[in-house]
Short mmCIF file of C-alpha atoms in Angstrom, two decimals:
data_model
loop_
_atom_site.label_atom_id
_atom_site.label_comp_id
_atom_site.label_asym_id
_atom_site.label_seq_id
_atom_site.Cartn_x
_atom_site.Cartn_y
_atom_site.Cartn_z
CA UNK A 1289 0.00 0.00 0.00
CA UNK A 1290 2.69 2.32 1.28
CA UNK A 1291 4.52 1.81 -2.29
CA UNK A 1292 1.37 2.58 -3.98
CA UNK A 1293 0.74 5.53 -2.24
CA UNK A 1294 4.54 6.64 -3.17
CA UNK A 1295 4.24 5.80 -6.90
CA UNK A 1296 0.87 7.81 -7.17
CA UNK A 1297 2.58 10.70 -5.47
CA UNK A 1298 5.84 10.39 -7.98
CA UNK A 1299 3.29 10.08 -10.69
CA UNK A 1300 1.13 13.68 -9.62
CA UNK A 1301 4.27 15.63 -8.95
CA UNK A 1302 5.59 14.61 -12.64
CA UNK A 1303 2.15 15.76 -14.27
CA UNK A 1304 2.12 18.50 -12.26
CA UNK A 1305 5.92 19.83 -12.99
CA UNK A 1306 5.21 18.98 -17.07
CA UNK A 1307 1.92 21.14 -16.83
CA UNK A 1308 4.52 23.94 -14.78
CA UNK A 1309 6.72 23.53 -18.09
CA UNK A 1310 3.98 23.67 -20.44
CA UNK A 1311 3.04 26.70 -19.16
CA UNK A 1312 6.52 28.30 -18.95
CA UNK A 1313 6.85 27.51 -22.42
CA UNK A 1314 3.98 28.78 -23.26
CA UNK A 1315 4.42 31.74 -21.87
CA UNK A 1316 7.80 32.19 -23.27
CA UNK A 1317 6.42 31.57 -27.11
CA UNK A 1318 4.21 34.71 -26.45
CA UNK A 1319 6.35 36.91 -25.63
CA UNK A 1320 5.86 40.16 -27.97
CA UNK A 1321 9.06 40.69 -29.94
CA UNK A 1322 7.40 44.71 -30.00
CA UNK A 1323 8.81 46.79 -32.86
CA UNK A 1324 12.06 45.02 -33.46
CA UNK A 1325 13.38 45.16 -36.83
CA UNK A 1326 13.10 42.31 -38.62
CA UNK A 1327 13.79 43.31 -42.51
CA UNK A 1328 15.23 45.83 -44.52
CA UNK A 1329 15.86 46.86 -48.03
CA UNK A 1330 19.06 46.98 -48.83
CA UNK A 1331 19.30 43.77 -46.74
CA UNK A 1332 21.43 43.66 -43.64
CA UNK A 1333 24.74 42.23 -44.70
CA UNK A 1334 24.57 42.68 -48.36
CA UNK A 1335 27.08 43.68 -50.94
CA UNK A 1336 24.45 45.62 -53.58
CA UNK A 1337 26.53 47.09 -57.03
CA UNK A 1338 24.56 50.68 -56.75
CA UNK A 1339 24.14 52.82 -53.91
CA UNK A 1340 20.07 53.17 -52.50
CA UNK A 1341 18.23 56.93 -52.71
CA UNK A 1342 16.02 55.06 -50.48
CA UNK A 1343 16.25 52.90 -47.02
CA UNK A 1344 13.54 50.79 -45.65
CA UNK A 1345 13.06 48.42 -42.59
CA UNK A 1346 9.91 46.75 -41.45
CA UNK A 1347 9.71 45.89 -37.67
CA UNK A 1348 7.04 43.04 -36.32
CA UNK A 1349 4.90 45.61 -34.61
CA UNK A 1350 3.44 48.86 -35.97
CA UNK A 1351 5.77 51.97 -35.00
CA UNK A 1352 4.89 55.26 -33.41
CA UNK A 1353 5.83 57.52 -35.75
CA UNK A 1354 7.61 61.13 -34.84
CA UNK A 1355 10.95 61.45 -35.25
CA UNK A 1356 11.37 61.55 -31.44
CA UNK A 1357 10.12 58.25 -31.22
CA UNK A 1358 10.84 55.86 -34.71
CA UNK A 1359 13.84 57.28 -36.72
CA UNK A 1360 16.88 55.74 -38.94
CA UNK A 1361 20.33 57.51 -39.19
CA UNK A 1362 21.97 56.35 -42.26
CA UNK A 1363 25.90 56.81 -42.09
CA UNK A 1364 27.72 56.59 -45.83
CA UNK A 1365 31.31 55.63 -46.50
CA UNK A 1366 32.83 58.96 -45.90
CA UNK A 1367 30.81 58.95 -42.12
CA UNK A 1368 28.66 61.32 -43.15
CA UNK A 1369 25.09 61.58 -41.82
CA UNK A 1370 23.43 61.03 -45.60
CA UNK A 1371 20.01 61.37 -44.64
CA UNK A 1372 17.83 63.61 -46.59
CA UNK A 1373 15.17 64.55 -43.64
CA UNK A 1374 13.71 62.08 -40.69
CA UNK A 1375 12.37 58.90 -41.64
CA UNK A 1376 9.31 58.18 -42.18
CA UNK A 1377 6.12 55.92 -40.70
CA UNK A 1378 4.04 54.54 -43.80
CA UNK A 1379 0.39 55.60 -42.68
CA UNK A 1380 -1.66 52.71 -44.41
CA UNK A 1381 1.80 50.27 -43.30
CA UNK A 1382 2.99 51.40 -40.40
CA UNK A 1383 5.44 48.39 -39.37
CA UNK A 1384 7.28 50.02 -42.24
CA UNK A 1385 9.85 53.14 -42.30
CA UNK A 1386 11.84 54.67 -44.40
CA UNK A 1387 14.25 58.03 -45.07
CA UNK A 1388 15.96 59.55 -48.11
CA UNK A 1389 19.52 58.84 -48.19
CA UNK A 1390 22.19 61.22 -50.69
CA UNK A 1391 24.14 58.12 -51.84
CA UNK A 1392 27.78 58.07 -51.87
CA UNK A 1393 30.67 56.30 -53.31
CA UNK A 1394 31.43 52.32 -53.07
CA UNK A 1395 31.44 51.50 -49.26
CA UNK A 1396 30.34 50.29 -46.21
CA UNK A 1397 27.11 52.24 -45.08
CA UNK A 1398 25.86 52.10 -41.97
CA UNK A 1399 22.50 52.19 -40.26
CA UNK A 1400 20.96 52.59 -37.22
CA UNK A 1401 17.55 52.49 -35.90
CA UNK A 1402 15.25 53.59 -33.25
CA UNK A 1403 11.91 52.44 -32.41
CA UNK A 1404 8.96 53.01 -30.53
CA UNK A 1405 6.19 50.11 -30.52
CA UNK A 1406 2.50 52.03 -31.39
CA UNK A 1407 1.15 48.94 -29.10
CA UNK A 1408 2.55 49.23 -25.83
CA UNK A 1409 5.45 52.22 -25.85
CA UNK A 1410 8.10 49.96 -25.60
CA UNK A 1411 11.56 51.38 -27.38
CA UNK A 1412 13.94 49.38 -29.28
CA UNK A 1413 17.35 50.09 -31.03
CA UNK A 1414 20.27 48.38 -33.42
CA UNK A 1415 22.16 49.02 -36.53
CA UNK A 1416 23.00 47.01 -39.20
CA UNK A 1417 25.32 47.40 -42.54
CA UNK A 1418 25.60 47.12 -46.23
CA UNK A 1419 28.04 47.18 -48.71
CA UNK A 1420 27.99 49.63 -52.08
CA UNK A 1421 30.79 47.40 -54.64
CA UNK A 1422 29.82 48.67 -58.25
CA UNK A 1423 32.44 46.50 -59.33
CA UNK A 1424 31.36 43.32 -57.90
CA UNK A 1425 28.92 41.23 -60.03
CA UNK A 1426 26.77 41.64 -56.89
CA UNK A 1427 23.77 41.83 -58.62
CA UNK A 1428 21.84 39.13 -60.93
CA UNK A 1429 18.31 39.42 -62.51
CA UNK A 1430 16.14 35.94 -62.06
CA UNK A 1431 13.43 34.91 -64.08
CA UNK A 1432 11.12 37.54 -63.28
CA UNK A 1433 13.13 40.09 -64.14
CA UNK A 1434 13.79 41.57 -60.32
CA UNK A 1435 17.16 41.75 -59.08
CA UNK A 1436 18.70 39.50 -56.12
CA UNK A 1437 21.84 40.38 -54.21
CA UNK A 1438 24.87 38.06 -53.50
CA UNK A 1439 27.35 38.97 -51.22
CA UNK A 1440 30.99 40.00 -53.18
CA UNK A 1441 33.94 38.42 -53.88
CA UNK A 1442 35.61 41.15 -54.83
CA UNK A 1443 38.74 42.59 -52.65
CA UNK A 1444 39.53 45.71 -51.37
CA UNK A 1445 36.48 48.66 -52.21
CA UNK A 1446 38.65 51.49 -50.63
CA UNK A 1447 37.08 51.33 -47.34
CA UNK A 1448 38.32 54.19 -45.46
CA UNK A 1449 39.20 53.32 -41.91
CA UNK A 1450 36.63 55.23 -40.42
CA UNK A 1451 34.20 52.40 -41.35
CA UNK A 1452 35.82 49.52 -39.86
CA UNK A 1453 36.14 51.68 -36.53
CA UNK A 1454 32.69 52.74 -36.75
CA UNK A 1455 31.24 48.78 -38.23
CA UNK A 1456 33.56 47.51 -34.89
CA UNK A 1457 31.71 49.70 -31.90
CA UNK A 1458 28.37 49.12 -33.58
CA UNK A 1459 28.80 45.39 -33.35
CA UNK A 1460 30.52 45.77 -29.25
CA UNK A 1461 27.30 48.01 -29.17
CA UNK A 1462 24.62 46.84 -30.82
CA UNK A 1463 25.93 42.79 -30.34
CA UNK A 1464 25.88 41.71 -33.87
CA UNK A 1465 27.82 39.64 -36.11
CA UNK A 1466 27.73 39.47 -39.81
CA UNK A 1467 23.84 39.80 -40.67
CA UNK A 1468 21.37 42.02 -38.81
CA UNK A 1469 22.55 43.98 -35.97
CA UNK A 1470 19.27 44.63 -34.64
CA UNK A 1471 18.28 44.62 -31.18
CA UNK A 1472 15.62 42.94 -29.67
CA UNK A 1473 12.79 44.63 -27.28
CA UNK A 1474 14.16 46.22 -23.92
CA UNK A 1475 12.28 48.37 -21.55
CA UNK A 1476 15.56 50.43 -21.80
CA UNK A 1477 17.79 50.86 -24.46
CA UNK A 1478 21.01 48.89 -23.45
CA UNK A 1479 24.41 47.01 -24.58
CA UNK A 1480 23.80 44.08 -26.62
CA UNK A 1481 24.66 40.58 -25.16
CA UNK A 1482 23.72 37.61 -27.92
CA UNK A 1483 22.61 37.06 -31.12
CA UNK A 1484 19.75 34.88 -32.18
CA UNK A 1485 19.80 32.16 -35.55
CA UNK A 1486 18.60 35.01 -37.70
CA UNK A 1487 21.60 37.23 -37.19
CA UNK A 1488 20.22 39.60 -34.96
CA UNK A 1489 21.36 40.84 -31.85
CA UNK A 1490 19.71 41.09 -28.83
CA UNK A 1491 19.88 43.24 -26.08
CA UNK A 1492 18.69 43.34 -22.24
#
């Protein structure tokens, strides 16, 4: 009877700390990612063989838009501050933003962004980069005509050192490596401490 009563117990406890997980898990998968960015165009990480006029990132939650709350700053080769105004909050898409850029030469052109979710107020932050190499066959048109980046094999685009110095604190900064550099949700903006599958960073 007594080892009855003790396997029933073992039993209950075990349901009960699997339902305790389940709901942890749960819990976890809902988190809100809030207005982190989650795409771009040029893409994060690309080597593109003309320079944008335009930059655009979508995040996973509508932005507030205002310049003092959802804004990019678009850095070119020369580390200038290209931008051409604030960006912008599309009105009818307003997970999207964009700004105006005054394109340089071949490069290394930096971005950073700043966020506001339109849902619950929550800020967000990160940069990412791109590379400008109009003599890299970086770009190729598929079947439909559209064009599809590949990143370059090409060596040295004249780089100025500047850009290295500036693509190094961003990723000690913003914590990311190679793709994205974009920074997860954080009830403060902070230093970056890992980076997900996807390439971005995240930040606490």
């Amino acid at each position: 009877m007594r080892i009855f009563l003790q396997t029933t117990r073992l039993l209950g406890a075990i349901v009960i700390s699997f339902g305790l997980l389940a709901v942890l898990a749960g819990t976890a998968l809902a988190a809100p990612l809030h207005a982190k960015v989650t795409d771009s165009n040029p893409k994060a990480g690309s080597t593109i063989a003309q320079p944008p006029t335009t930059i655009t990132v979508t995040a996973a939650e509508n932005m507030k838009p205002g310049a003092e709350n959802s804004n990019l700053f678009v850095y070119g080769p020369s580390g200038d501050l290209i931008n051409q105004g604030d960006a912008t909050v599309g009105l009818n898409d307003p997970n999207h933003m964009s700004v105006k850029i005054k394109p340089e030469k071949n490069g290394v052109y930096v971005v950073r962004w700043t966020t506001v979710s339109a849902d619950d107020n929550d800020p967000d932050q990160g940069a990412f980069t791109f590379t400008v190499d109009s003599t890299a066959s970086a770009v190729s048109a598929n079947a439909n005509g559209t064009q599809a980046t590949s990143p370059s094999t090409a060596g040295n685009t004249g780089t100025p050192l500047w850009t290295s110095v500036v693509v190094g604190l961003v990723a000690l900064l913003a914590g990311f490596g190679g793709g994205y550099g974009l920074a997860r949700r954080s009830g403060k903006p902070g230093i970056a401490d890992t980076t997900s599958k996807d390439g971005f960073s995240t930040q606490k």
